[in-house]
Amino acid sequence: MRTIQTIVTILALTATASVFAEAPYPAEQPFVSTQTRAQVEQEVAVAAAQGMLLESDSSYPAIRVPAMPEHKRVTAQLRDSATRGAGDSIYAGA
């Protein structure tokens, strides 16, 4: 009697485990390209020439902006202050 209960329990557990198995939805399909790399690069070049590409601060390639004169002046002050010592500081905080 106990053997039958054990078999029924095992069958019930395996049946419920298969109910919770996940299948991808929608069904996964492999990606198939319809264009060559050269065609894609040409389309990107045309879109860039027409100004249709989305550009933001995080777009590639990163464009370096030259340092502003104010930045260079402050950097020179910091270097000068470091060579003269800590007595003459540009810090004006409380």
Short mmCIF file of N, CA, C and O in Angstrom, two decimals, residues 2 7 12-13 25 39-40 42 47-48 50 54 61 80 85 87 94:
data_model
loop_
_atom_site.label_atom_id
_atom_site.label_comp_id
_atom_site.label_asym_id
_atom_site.label_seq_id
_atom_site.Cartn_x
_atom_site.Cartn_y
_atom_site.Cartn_z
N ARG A 2 1.90 1.20 0.82
CA ARG A 2 2.79 2.34 0.91
C ARG A 2 3.53 2.54 -0.41
O ARG A 2 3.81 3.69 -0.79
N ILE A 7 4.53 5.86 -5.32
CA ILE A 7 4.54 5.98 -6.79
C ILE A 7 3.59 7.08 -7.23
O ILE A 7 3.92 7.90 -8.09
N ALA A 12 2.74 12.54 -9.29
CA ALA A 12 2.07 13.84 -9.14
C ALA A 12 3.10 14.97 -9.12
O ALA A 12 2.89 16.03 -9.74
N LEU A 13 4.21 14.76 -8.44
CA LEU A 13 5.24 15.80 -8.39
C LEU A 13 5.88 16.04 -9.76
O LEU A 13 6.13 17.18 -10.15
N TYR A 25 7.90 33.05 -25.01
CA TYR A 25 6.78 33.59 -25.76
C TYR A 25 7.10 34.99 -26.17
O TYR A 25 7.45 35.80 -25.32
N GLN A 39 26.18 47.45 -47.24
CA GLN A 39 24.91 48.14 -47.45
C GLN A 39 24.49 48.91 -46.20
O GLN A 39 24.01 50.04 -46.27
N VAL A 40 24.69 48.30 -45.04
CA VAL A 40 24.33 48.96 -43.78
C VAL A 40 25.21 50.18 -43.57
O VAL A 40 24.73 51.27 -43.20
N GLN A 42 26.64 51.98 -45.82
CA GLN A 42 26.24 52.99 -46.79
C GLN A 42 24.97 53.72 -46.31
O GLN A 42 24.88 54.94 -46.40
N ALA A 47 22.34 58.51 -43.97
CA ALA A 47 21.54 59.08 -42.88
C ALA A 47 22.31 60.15 -42.14
O ALA A 47 21.75 61.18 -41.74
N ALA A 48 23.62 59.92 -41.93
CA ALA A 48 24.44 60.93 -41.26
C ALA A 48 24.55 62.18 -42.10
O ALA A 48 24.50 63.30 -41.58
N GLN A 50 22.37 63.32 -44.15
CA GLN A 50 21.07 63.99 -44.16
C GLN A 50 20.68 64.50 -42.76
O GLN A 50 19.66 65.12 -42.59
N LEU A 54 20.28 60.06 -34.62
CA LEU A 54 20.06 60.60 -33.29
C LEU A 54 21.42 60.84 -32.64
O LEU A 54 22.25 59.93 -32.54
N PRO A 61 31.10 58.49 -32.16
CA PRO A 61 32.32 58.56 -31.36
C PRO A 61 32.32 59.78 -30.46
O PRO A 61 31.65 60.77 -30.74
N ASP A 80 50.46 76.90 -9.53
CA ASP A 80 51.24 77.94 -8.89
C ASP A 80 51.09 77.88 -7.38
O ASP A 80 52.06 78.01 -6.63
N GLY A 85 53.24 76.71 -1.83
CA GLY A 85 52.96 76.19 -0.50
C GLY A 85 51.50 76.36 -0.16
O GLY A 85 50.73 76.98 -0.87
N GLY A 87 50.16 78.04 2.32
CA GLY A 87 49.81 79.27 3.02
C GLY A 87 48.92 80.19 2.20
O GLY A 87 48.10 80.90 2.73
N ALA A 94 34.07 78.23 4.06
CA ALA A 94 33.93 78.56 5.47
C ALA A 94 34.82 77.70 6.33
O ALA A 94 35.22 76.64 6.06
#
